[in-house]
Every structure is written in structure tokens, then in C-alpha cells.
């Protein structure tokens, strides 16, 4: 009987599927995230590892699992895994793409709306200060209809953000390394901009890109200086794409108007400086945190493990 180790508790659909198909399933039962040392011990005799993107699977972990046949990452990203070394060892690494697209796009739009209408700030005011009464100039925000949204990264999620933003009357422009064809741009109602032009002309910028070596600290002090003083930035991609020290300086000095962060440069750590600012919204990496998305992700990892156990085709391999 093949052994499967889950380094975090997953939706029941995954464990039920795996157990029903005759696999020996065990799950990390400790508090918080599994430590590196705990994972080293747990993988010694397993055949399959299912792990969330919050868990680092490095060379040491891979070497500690001589029977390992597959690493199924629970998440669209996979920068937590040494995929190159896994490939050297003949171990496929998979992810769970696409199924969280709508959830992350909805959160992206929600954060834009929350920033523009000061929804979180208003909630805090009601809880701690109270409401002095309606007045014509009291607690004004901004409409988003007619504003320009700049999307960095126009993959599945970025494309869905564009569709939703168009429905709200926003003007959508995008930057990605490879420009879409003219018919694609017209069908999606988006305009291509160079990165520099997008930064200078957008009222809202959303980061919907995966993390790569090339985009580490893509948003730095110079970029924040180039943005409109009235502009806000939303990051639901990966934390290290933003130089958070530079962002904090830009927010404090008024170089930009606001920020909403769902991912963090040193996740799960969050710089305390952001917590004191009223023009910042902080959420705990909830981009795809819906029952529907997580169940779909759980189904993918379980199906891939079962396929690997039976010698069938595995989907979504990221280190071919």
C-alpha cells in the first residue's frame, strides 16, 4: 500500500478520495505550519507528498524521501519547492492551476472597491470612534468607474480581473512580457502598455503575476515615485514582487494613495509599519480561500496522487 503524507490538513474531499482508493494517508496534526525538521522525519518512507505552498520542500526534504514518486503542491504557485532538483531526481511536481481563478479575481476587485470607498477604514471608525452623522463632505472616497486599472500579469487570473473590471466601467490596461494579439486585446477590451507607461498612467495597479527571478522587487522605490500620487496598488500575486520597505516609505510620505496586500514579502510575517496606516488593507492570503476553490484544488492533488499510484497520466506537471 502506497503511503501519502499531507503536510497540512486539506479539505475532506482529498483524504476521502485517497483512502477510498486504498492509499495509506497520514496528515500533519501539529499546531500551525509544519517545521522543516518535522517534515524531514515525516517523509522518510512515503511515496507521495501533498504540501501547501506555505511549506518549503528543498533538497534536504527531497533527499530524505528515497521512495518519493510525486510532490503535489496545493496551490497555483510552486516557488516553495526546489522543482529543478526534483526533476533531477525524476520526481514530478504538480500544482493546482485555474480552479482558483475566479476566487482570486473576486478578491482583487473587492480590494479595489474597499480601497476606493474606504470600507475597511469606515468599519474601524464605526467600531472605535462612532458615526458623528451624515454630512456632505464626510468620509469621501472615489468611484472606480472611469478610472484606469493597470494589471501586471494577464494570465488566467489577470484576464478574469480584466473582465470583471470592464463590467464595472473601468478602463483596463495591462503589462506582461508577451503582448496579446490585436484580436485578443479587442475581445478582452484591454490595452497593452509598457511597464513604465502602465505605472505612470494607472489609477489602480493590481499584481496578478506569478513570482519569477525577473520580477523580484519589480515594484521598488523608483516605481512608486513614478506612480500617480492618487494611485493605489493591490498585490494578490506574490509578496516578493514588491519591495515592502520601499512601499511603506511611499505610503508614509504620500507618494501613493493606498495599498491592499493579500501576500507578503516575508510571509507569514507582516511589517508592523503597515498596521498603523489607515490607507492600507491587509488580508491573510485569502485570494483563493473559498470552499469551492479549495475543494477543487483538493480534488486535483488527490487525483494526481491516484494517477501516479496507478501509473496513469499526471496533470499539471510544472517541472517536465
mmCIF file of C-alpha atoms in Angstrom:
data_model
loop_
_atom_site.group_PDB
_atom_site.id
_atom_site.type_symbol
_atom_site.label_atom_id
_atom_site.label_comp_id
_atom_site.label_asym_id
_atom_site.label_seq_id
_atom_site.Cartn_x
_atom_site.Cartn_y
_atom_site.Cartn_z
ATOM 1 C CA UNK A 1 0.000 0.000 0.000
ATOM 2 C CA UNK A 2 1.445 3.347 -1.076
ATOM 3 C CA UNK A 3 1.917 5.961 1.623
ATOM 4 C CA UNK A 4 0.722 9.540 1.199
ATOM 5 C CA UNK A 5 1.717 12.339 3.553
ATOM 6 C CA UNK A 6 -0.220 15.598 3.814
ATOM 7 C CA UNK A 7 1.948 18.267 5.414
ATOM 8 C CA UNK A 8 -1.196 20.274 6.249
ATOM 9 C CA UNK A 9 -4.840 19.452 6.765
ATOM 10 C CA UNK A 10 -6.759 19.571 3.463
ATOM 11 C CA UNK A 11 -10.465 19.611 2.606
ATOM 12 C CA UNK A 12 -12.037 16.223 3.316
ATOM 13 C CA UNK A 13 -12.628 15.538 -0.365
ATOM 14 C CA UNK A 14 -8.901 14.820 -0.723
ATOM 15 C CA UNK A 15 -8.488 12.438 2.196
ATOM 16 C CA UNK A 16 -11.732 10.642 1.401
ATOM 17 C CA UNK A 17 -10.713 10.052 -2.227
ATOM 18 C CA UNK A 18 -7.256 8.837 -1.299
ATOM 19 C CA UNK A 19 -8.464 6.496 1.450
ATOM 20 C CA UNK A 20 -11.270 5.090 -0.682
ATOM 21 C CA UNK A 21 -8.702 4.191 -3.329
ATOM 22 C CA UNK A 22 -6.616 2.130 -0.938
ATOM 23 C CA UNK A 23 -3.856 4.597 -0.121
ATOM 24 C CA UNK A 24 -2.353 4.896 3.347
ATOM 25 C CA UNK A 25 -2.915 8.562 4.252
ATOM 26 C CA UNK A 26 -1.369 10.428 7.172
ATOM 27 C CA UNK A 27 -1.608 14.143 7.945
ATOM 28 C CA UNK A 28 0.449 16.588 9.993
ATOM 29 C CA UNK A 29 -1.511 17.042 13.188
ATOM 30 C CA UNK A 30 0.561 19.706 14.931
ATOM 31 C CA UNK A 31 -0.291 23.332 15.622
ATOM 32 C CA UNK A 32 0.478 25.960 12.991
ATOM 33 C CA UNK A 33 2.680 25.166 9.998
ATOM 34 C CA UNK A 34 4.859 22.089 9.888
ATOM 35 C CA UNK A 35 8.517 22.781 10.626
ATOM 36 C CA UNK A 36 11.374 21.756 8.371
ATOM 37 C CA UNK A 37 12.618 19.230 10.933
ATOM 38 C CA UNK A 38 9.159 17.695 11.350
ATOM 39 C CA UNK A 39 8.772 17.346 7.586
ATOM 40 C CA UNK A 40 12.216 15.737 7.297
ATOM 41 C CA UNK A 41 11.140 12.995 9.694
ATOM 42 C CA UNK A 42 7.706 12.537 8.150
ATOM 43 C CA UNK A 43 8.838 11.894 4.568
ATOM 44 C CA UNK A 44 11.307 9.087 5.274
ATOM 45 C CA UNK A 45 9.128 6.254 3.963
ATOM 46 C CA UNK A 46 6.421 7.970 1.917
ATOM 47 C CA UNK A 47 5.603 7.531 -1.751
ATOM 48 C CA UNK A 48 3.636 10.731 -2.301
ATOM 49 C CA UNK A 49 3.805 14.177 -0.694
ATOM 50 C CA UNK A 50 0.953 16.670 -0.781
ATOM 51 C CA UNK A 51 2.006 20.044 0.559
ATOM 52 C CA UNK A 52 0.645 23.600 0.636
ATOM 53 C CA UNK A 53 2.609 26.467 -0.870
ATOM 54 C CA UNK A 54 3.416 27.663 2.669
ATOM 55 C CA UNK A 55 5.719 24.664 3.200
ATOM 56 C CA UNK A 56 9.261 24.654 1.860
ATOM 57 C CA UNK A 57 10.297 21.466 0.088
ATOM 58 C CA UNK A 58 14.013 21.813 -0.543
ATOM 59 C CA UNK A 59 16.840 19.492 -1.496
ATOM 60 C CA UNK A 60 17.132 18.157 2.054
ATOM 61 C CA UNK A 61 13.462 17.169 2.166
ATOM 62 C CA UNK A 62 13.656 15.502 -1.237
ATOM 63 C CA UNK A 63 16.811 13.581 -0.257
ATOM 64 C CA UNK A 64 15.113 12.429 2.948
ATOM 65 C CA UNK A 65 12.382 10.708 0.918
ATOM 66 C CA UNK A 66 14.076 7.995 -1.176
ATOM 67 C CA UNK A 67 10.753 6.422 -2.244
ATOM 68 C CA UNK A 68 9.130 9.716 -3.284
ATOM 69 C CA UNK A 69 7.283 9.489 -6.610
ATOM 70 C CA UNK A 70 5.378 12.810 -6.700
ATOM 71 C CA UNK A 71 5.163 16.183 -4.954
ATOM 72 C CA UNK A 72 1.654 17.579 -5.362
ATOM 73 C CA UNK A 73 1.611 21.243 -4.400
ATOM 74 C CA UNK A 74 -1.683 22.568 -3.074
ATOM 75 C CA UNK A 75 -1.650 25.945 -4.817
ATOM 76 C CA UNK A 76 -1.117 27.525 -8.195
ATOM 77 C CA UNK A 77 2.336 28.722 -7.239
ATOM 78 C CA UNK A 78 5.243 26.361 -6.659
ATOM 79 C CA UNK A 79 8.183 28.577 -5.697
ATOM 80 C CA UNK A 80 8.210 26.799 -2.306
ATOM 81 C CA UNK A 81 9.579 23.662 -3.985
ATOM 82 C CA UNK A 82 13.009 23.013 -5.469
ATOM 83 C CA UNK A 83 11.474 21.888 -8.751
ATOM 84 C CA UNK A 84 14.811 21.678 -10.561
ATOM 85 C CA UNK A 85 16.271 19.265 -8.019
ATOM 86 C CA UNK A 86 13.066 17.237 -8.009
ATOM 87 C CA UNK A 87 13.400 16.932 -11.770
ATOM 88 C CA UNK A 88 16.995 15.719 -11.389
ATOM 89 C CA UNK A 89 15.705 13.014 -9.095
ATOM 90 C CA UNK A 90 12.938 12.077 -11.530
ATOM 91 C CA UNK A 91 10.165 13.356 -9.277
ATOM 92 C CA UNK A 92 7.352 15.276 -10.954
ATOM 93 C CA UNK A 93 5.986 18.353 -9.183
ATOM 94 C CA UNK A 94 2.404 19.414 -9.826
ATOM 95 C CA UNK A 95 0.313 22.448 -8.956
ATOM 96 C CA UNK A 96 -3.388 23.341 -8.977
ATOM 97 C CA UNK A 97 -3.873 25.994 -11.660
ATOM 98 C CA UNK A 98 -7.044 27.633 -12.980
ATOM 99 C CA UNK A 99 -9.509 26.409 -10.338
ATOM 100 C CA UNK A 100 -8.837 29.388 -8.079
ATOM 101 C CA UNK A 101 -9.035 31.953 -10.896
ATOM 102 C CA UNK A 102 -12.464 33.351 -10.075
ATOM 103 C CA UNK A 103 -11.863 33.465 -6.329
ATOM 104 C CA UNK A 104 -8.614 35.420 -6.648
ATOM 105 C CA UNK A 105 -10.098 37.758 -9.254
ATOM 106 C CA UNK A 106 -13.059 38.467 -6.972
ATOM 107 C CA UNK A 107 -10.722 39.279 -4.080
ATOM 108 C CA UNK A 108 -8.710 41.575 -6.368
ATOM 109 C CA UNK A 109 -11.811 43.542 -7.333
ATOM 110 C CA UNK A 110 -13.039 43.507 -3.738
ATOM 111 C CA UNK A 111 -9.809 45.078 -2.531
ATOM 112 C CA UNK A 112 -10.006 47.785 -5.194
ATOM 113 C CA UNK A 113 -13.547 48.630 -4.088
ATOM 114 C CA UNK A 114 -12.574 48.537 -0.421
ATOM 115 C CA UNK A 115 -9.687 50.939 -1.022
ATOM 116 C CA UNK A 116 -11.632 53.353 -3.193
ATOM 117 C CA UNK A 117 -14.638 53.551 -0.840
ATOM 118 C CA UNK A 118 -12.596 53.280 2.373
ATOM 119 C CA UNK A 119 -14.732 50.361 3.508
ATOM 120 C CA UNK A 120 -12.272 48.828 5.980
ATOM 121 C CA UNK A 121 -11.351 52.244 7.358
ATOM 122 C CA UNK A 122 -15.041 53.028 7.790
ATOM 123 C CA UNK A 123 -15.654 49.774 9.621
ATOM 124 C CA UNK A 124 -12.845 50.559 12.052
ATOM 125 C CA UNK A 125 -14.153 54.086 12.597
ATOM 126 C CA UNK A 126 -17.611 52.773 13.447
ATOM 127 C CA UNK A 127 -16.191 50.244 15.910
ATOM 128 C CA UNK A 128 -13.793 52.596 17.691
ATOM 129 C CA UNK A 129 -14.924 56.201 17.187
ATOM 130 C CA UNK A 130 -18.544 56.027 16.128
ATOM 131 C CA UNK A 131 -20.522 57.889 13.459
ATOM 132 C CA UNK A 132 -20.987 61.633 14.004
ATOM 133 C CA UNK A 133 -23.775 61.852 11.409
ATOM 134 C CA UNK A 134 -24.117 62.207 7.664
ATOM 135 C CA UNK A 135 -22.548 65.332 6.154
ATOM 136 C CA UNK A 136 -21.878 66.336 2.511
ATOM 137 C CA UNK A 137 -18.086 66.207 2.815
ATOM 138 C CA UNK A 138 -17.793 63.444 5.389
ATOM 139 C CA UNK A 139 -15.576 60.410 4.699
ATOM 140 C CA UNK A 140 -15.366 60.792 0.938
ATOM 141 C CA UNK A 141 -13.910 58.098 -1.266
ATOM 142 C CA UNK A 142 -13.678 57.719 -5.054
ATOM 143 C CA UNK A 143 -15.707 55.909 -7.676
ATOM 144 C CA UNK A 144 -13.859 53.336 -9.768
ATOM 145 C CA UNK A 145 -15.990 53.664 -12.913
ATOM 146 C CA UNK A 146 -14.000 55.618 -15.465
ATOM 147 C CA UNK A 147 -10.715 55.036 -13.635
ATOM 148 C CA UNK A 148 -7.767 53.263 -15.230
ATOM 149 C CA UNK A 149 -6.784 49.846 -13.929
ATOM 150 C CA UNK A 150 -3.312 48.572 -14.748
ATOM 151 C CA UNK A 151 -2.934 44.807 -14.476
ATOM 152 C CA UNK A 152 0.558 43.345 -14.159
ATOM 153 C CA UNK A 153 0.299 39.763 -15.305
ATOM 154 C CA UNK A 154 -2.533 38.827 -17.668
ATOM 155 C CA UNK A 155 -2.767 35.084 -17.201
ATOM 156 C CA UNK A 156 -5.936 33.320 -16.104
ATOM 157 C CA UNK A 157 -6.417 35.464 -13.011
ATOM 158 C CA UNK A 158 -5.403 38.767 -14.585
ATOM 159 C CA UNK A 159 -7.726 38.100 -17.516
ATOM 160 C CA UNK A 160 -10.637 37.453 -15.173
ATOM 161 C CA UNK A 161 -9.833 40.639 -13.257
ATOM 162 C CA UNK A 162 -9.952 42.491 -16.584
ATOM 163 C CA UNK A 163 -13.377 41.069 -17.419
ATOM 164 C CA UNK A 164 -14.769 41.984 -14.026
ATOM 165 C CA UNK A 165 -13.219 45.480 -14.122
ATOM 166 C CA UNK A 166 -14.691 46.109 -17.563
ATOM 167 C CA UNK A 167 -18.077 45.225 -16.138
ATOM 168 C CA UNK A 168 -17.581 47.929 -13.508
ATOM 169 C CA UNK A 169 -16.792 50.561 -16.110
ATOM 170 C CA UNK A 170 -13.029 50.727 -15.617
ATOM 171 C CA UNK A 171 -10.539 51.349 -18.412
ATOM 172 C CA UNK A 172 -8.208 48.345 -18.379
ATOM 173 C CA UNK A 173 -4.600 48.274 -19.479
ATOM 174 C CA UNK A 174 -2.065 45.547 -18.873
ATOM 175 C CA UNK A 175 1.593 44.633 -18.927
ATOM 176 C CA UNK A 176 3.049 41.184 -19.487
ATOM 177 C CA UNK A 177 6.272 40.052 -21.176
ATOM 178 C CA UNK A 178 4.416 38.888 -24.307
ATOM 179 C CA UNK A 179 1.751 41.189 -25.720
ATOM 180 C CA UNK A 180 -1.562 39.672 -26.777
ATOM 181 C CA UNK A 181 -2.653 39.734 -30.400
ATOM 182 C CA UNK A 182 -4.850 42.592 -31.556
ATOM 183 C CA UNK A 183 -7.994 40.401 -31.780
ATOM 184 C CA UNK A 184 -7.360 39.108 -28.258
ATOM 185 C CA UNK A 185 -6.955 42.630 -26.895
ATOM 186 C CA UNK A 186 -10.129 43.834 -28.591
ATOM 187 C CA UNK A 187 -12.166 40.867 -27.364
ATOM 188 C CA UNK A 188 -10.963 41.434 -23.801
ATOM 189 C CA UNK A 189 -11.221 45.231 -24.022
ATOM 190 C CA UNK A 190 -7.666 45.729 -22.757
ATOM 191 C CA UNK A 191 -4.789 47.923 -23.931
ATOM 192 C CA UNK A 192 -1.138 46.932 -23.787
ATOM 193 C CA UNK A 193 1.296 49.291 -22.073
ATOM 194 C CA UNK A 194 4.970 49.062 -21.336
ATOM 195 C CA UNK A 195 5.629 48.557 -17.639
ATOM 196 C CA UNK A 196 6.838 52.149 -17.234
ATOM 197 C CA UNK A 197 3.796 53.594 -19.018
ATOM 198 C CA UNK A 198 1.397 51.427 -17.037
ATOM 199 C CA UNK A 199 2.937 52.583 -13.771
ATOM 200 C CA UNK A 200 2.672 56.258 -14.725
ATOM 201 C CA UNK A 201 -0.896 56.210 -16.066
ATOM 202 C CA UNK A 202 -2.858 53.810 -13.837
ATOM 203 C CA UNK A 203 -5.182 54.852 -11.031
ATOM 204 C CA UNK A 204 -5.101 51.341 -9.615
ATOM 205 C CA UNK A 205 -2.430 48.707 -10.193
ATOM 206 C CA UNK A 206 -3.049 45.045 -9.454
ATOM 207 C CA UNK A 207 -0.303 42.446 -9.337
ATOM 208 C CA UNK A 208 -1.698 39.202 -10.704
ATOM 209 C CA UNK A 209 1.606 37.652 -11.769
ATOM 210 C CA UNK A 210 3.467 34.581 -10.519
ATOM 211 C CA UNK A 211 6.838 35.064 -8.842
ATOM 212 C CA UNK A 212 9.872 34.759 -11.114
ATOM 213 C CA UNK A 213 13.546 35.675 -10.697
ATOM 214 C CA UNK A 214 12.960 38.561 -13.107
ATOM 215 C CA UNK A 215 10.159 40.251 -11.166
ATOM 216 C CA UNK A 216 11.703 40.172 -7.692
ATOM 217 C CA UNK A 217 11.196 43.713 -6.312
ATOM 218 C CA UNK A 218 9.741 44.782 -9.646
ATOM 219 C CA UNK A 219 7.895 47.402 -7.622
ATOM 220 C CA UNK A 220 10.617 49.398 -5.909
ATOM 221 C CA UNK A 221 11.208 52.969 -4.728
ATOM 222 C CA UNK A 222 11.653 54.302 -8.267
ATOM 223 C CA UNK A 223 8.400 52.716 -9.403
ATOM 224 C CA UNK A 224 6.431 54.177 -6.502
ATOM 225 C CA UNK A 225 7.859 57.619 -7.286
ATOM 226 C CA UNK A 226 6.664 57.223 -10.876
ATOM 227 C CA UNK A 227 3.092 56.318 -9.875
ATOM 228 C CA UNK A 228 0.353 58.901 -9.552
ATOM 229 C CA UNK A 229 0.070 60.328 -6.058
ATOM 230 C CA UNK A 230 -3.614 59.386 -6.218
ATOM 231 C CA UNK A 231 -2.906 55.788 -7.261
ATOM 232 C CA UNK A 232 -3.234 52.620 -5.174
ATOM 233 C CA UNK A 233 -1.625 49.208 -5.547
ATOM 234 C CA UNK A 234 -3.110 45.762 -4.872
ATOM 235 C CA UNK A 235 -0.952 42.655 -4.536
ATOM 236 C CA UNK A 236 -2.624 39.251 -4.772
ATOM 237 C CA UNK A 237 0.273 37.725 -6.736
ATOM 238 C CA UNK A 238 3.392 37.052 -4.691
ATOM 239 C CA UNK A 239 4.860 39.152 -1.902
ATOM 240 C CA UNK A 240 8.475 39.497 -3.111
ATOM 241 C CA UNK A 241 7.312 41.235 -6.298
ATOM 242 C CA UNK A 242 7.047 44.328 -4.074
ATOM 243 C CA UNK A 243 9.920 45.834 -2.125
ATOM 244 C CA UNK A 244 7.822 46.290 1.011
ATOM 245 C CA UNK A 245 10.269 48.656 2.722
ATOM 246 C CA UNK A 246 10.015 50.972 -0.284
ATOM 247 C CA UNK A 247 6.230 50.611 -0.349
ATOM 248 C CA UNK A 248 5.978 51.541 3.314
ATOM 249 C CA UNK A 249 8.073 54.664 2.703
ATOM 250 C CA UNK A 250 5.917 55.593 -0.292
ATOM 251 C CA UNK A 251 2.710 55.246 1.714
ATOM 252 C CA UNK A 252 4.027 57.215 4.683
ATOM 253 C CA UNK A 253 5.343 60.044 2.509
ATOM 254 C CA UNK A 254 2.197 60.264 0.370
ATOM 255 C CA UNK A 255 3.926 59.235 -2.849
ATOM 256 C CA UNK A 256 0.975 56.919 -3.480
ATOM 257 C CA UNK A 257 -2.522 56.942 -2.036
ATOM 258 C CA UNK A 258 -3.002 53.421 -0.755
ATOM 259 C CA UNK A 259 -2.254 49.707 -0.866
ATOM 260 C CA UNK A 260 -4.022 46.408 -0.296
ATOM 261 C CA UNK A 261 -1.873 43.364 0.376
ATOM 262 C CA UNK A 262 -3.002 39.749 0.440
ATOM 263 C CA UNK A 263 0.539 38.359 0.094
ATOM 264 C CA UNK A 264 3.744 39.460 1.767
ATOM 265 C CA UNK A 265 7.447 39.652 1.063
ATOM 266 C CA UNK A 266 8.356 37.683 4.205
ATOM 267 C CA UNK A 267 5.114 35.773 4.572
ATOM 268 C CA UNK A 268 3.662 34.991 7.026
ATOM 269 C CA UNK A 269 5.448 37.907 8.720
ATOM 270 C CA UNK A 270 3.954 41.359 8.126
ATOM 271 C CA UNK A 271 5.839 44.598 8.753
ATOM 272 C CA UNK A 272 4.204 46.305 11.739
ATOM 273 C CA UNK A 273 4.533 49.632 9.931
ATOM 274 C CA UNK A 274 1.668 48.724 7.606
ATOM 275 C CA UNK A 275 -0.636 48.034 10.545
ATOM 276 C CA UNK A 276 -0.592 51.661 11.681
ATOM 277 C CA UNK A 277 -1.671 53.136 8.336
ATOM 278 C CA UNK A 278 -5.310 53.861 7.560
ATOM 279 C CA UNK A 279 -4.727 53.739 3.803
ATOM 280 C CA UNK A 280 -3.591 50.101 3.855
ATOM 281 C CA UNK A 281 -5.725 46.950 3.813
ATOM 282 C CA UNK A 282 -4.110 43.715 4.992
ATOM 283 C CA UNK A 283 -5.657 40.299 4.389
ATOM 284 C CA UNK A 284 -4.185 36.884 5.348
ATOM 285 C CA UNK A 285 -3.527 35.374 1.894
ATOM 286 C CA UNK A 286 -7.208 34.661 1.253
ATOM 287 C CA UNK A 287 -7.105 35.016 -2.532
ATOM 288 C CA UNK A 288 -8.478 31.551 -3.238
ATOM 289 C CA UNK A 289 -9.916 30.916 0.208
ATOM 290 C CA UNK A 290 -13.363 29.781 -0.839
ATOM 291 C CA UNK A 291 -14.885 26.401 -0.124
ATOM 292 C CA UNK A 292 -15.403 25.882 -3.848
ATOM 293 C CA UNK A 293 -11.821 26.717 -4.865
ATOM 294 C CA UNK A 294 -10.177 24.731 -2.089
ATOM 295 C CA UNK A 295 -12.345 21.667 -2.771
ATOM 296 C CA UNK A 296 -11.371 21.863 -6.447
ATOM 297 C CA UNK A 297 -7.690 22.135 -5.501
ATOM 298 C CA UNK A 298 -8.022 19.169 -3.147
ATOM 299 C CA UNK A 299 -9.583 17.131 -5.937
ATOM 300 C CA UNK A 300 -6.665 17.898 -8.255
ATOM 301 C CA UNK A 301 -3.945 16.839 -5.806
ATOM 302 C CA UNK A 302 -5.833 13.672 -4.854
ATOM 303 C CA UNK A 303 -6.455 12.749 -8.491
ATOM 304 C CA UNK A 304 -2.787 13.280 -9.341
ATOM 305 C CA UNK A 305 -1.625 11.087 -6.475
ATOM 306 C CA UNK A 306 -4.054 8.341 -7.500
ATOM 307 C CA UNK A 307 -2.915 8.623 -11.117
ATOM 308 C CA UNK A 308 0.714 8.398 -10.035
ATOM 309 C CA UNK A 309 -0.021 5.363 -7.892
ATOM 310 C CA UNK A 310 -1.695 3.579 -10.804
ATOM 311 C CA UNK A 311 0.904 4.635 -13.362
ATOM 312 C CA UNK A 312 -1.560 6.827 -15.232
ATOM 313 C CA UNK A 313 -1.013 10.293 -16.680
ATOM 314 C CA UNK A 314 -0.412 13.027 -14.124
ATOM 315 C CA UNK A 315 -1.794 16.503 -14.831
ATOM 316 C CA UNK A 316 -0.266 19.937 -14.286
ATOM 317 C CA UNK A 317 3.399 18.920 -14.020
ATOM 318 C CA UNK A 318 5.491 22.072 -13.622
ATOM 319 C CA UNK A 319 8.991 20.559 -13.910
ATOM 320 C CA UNK A 320 8.823 18.457 -17.071
#
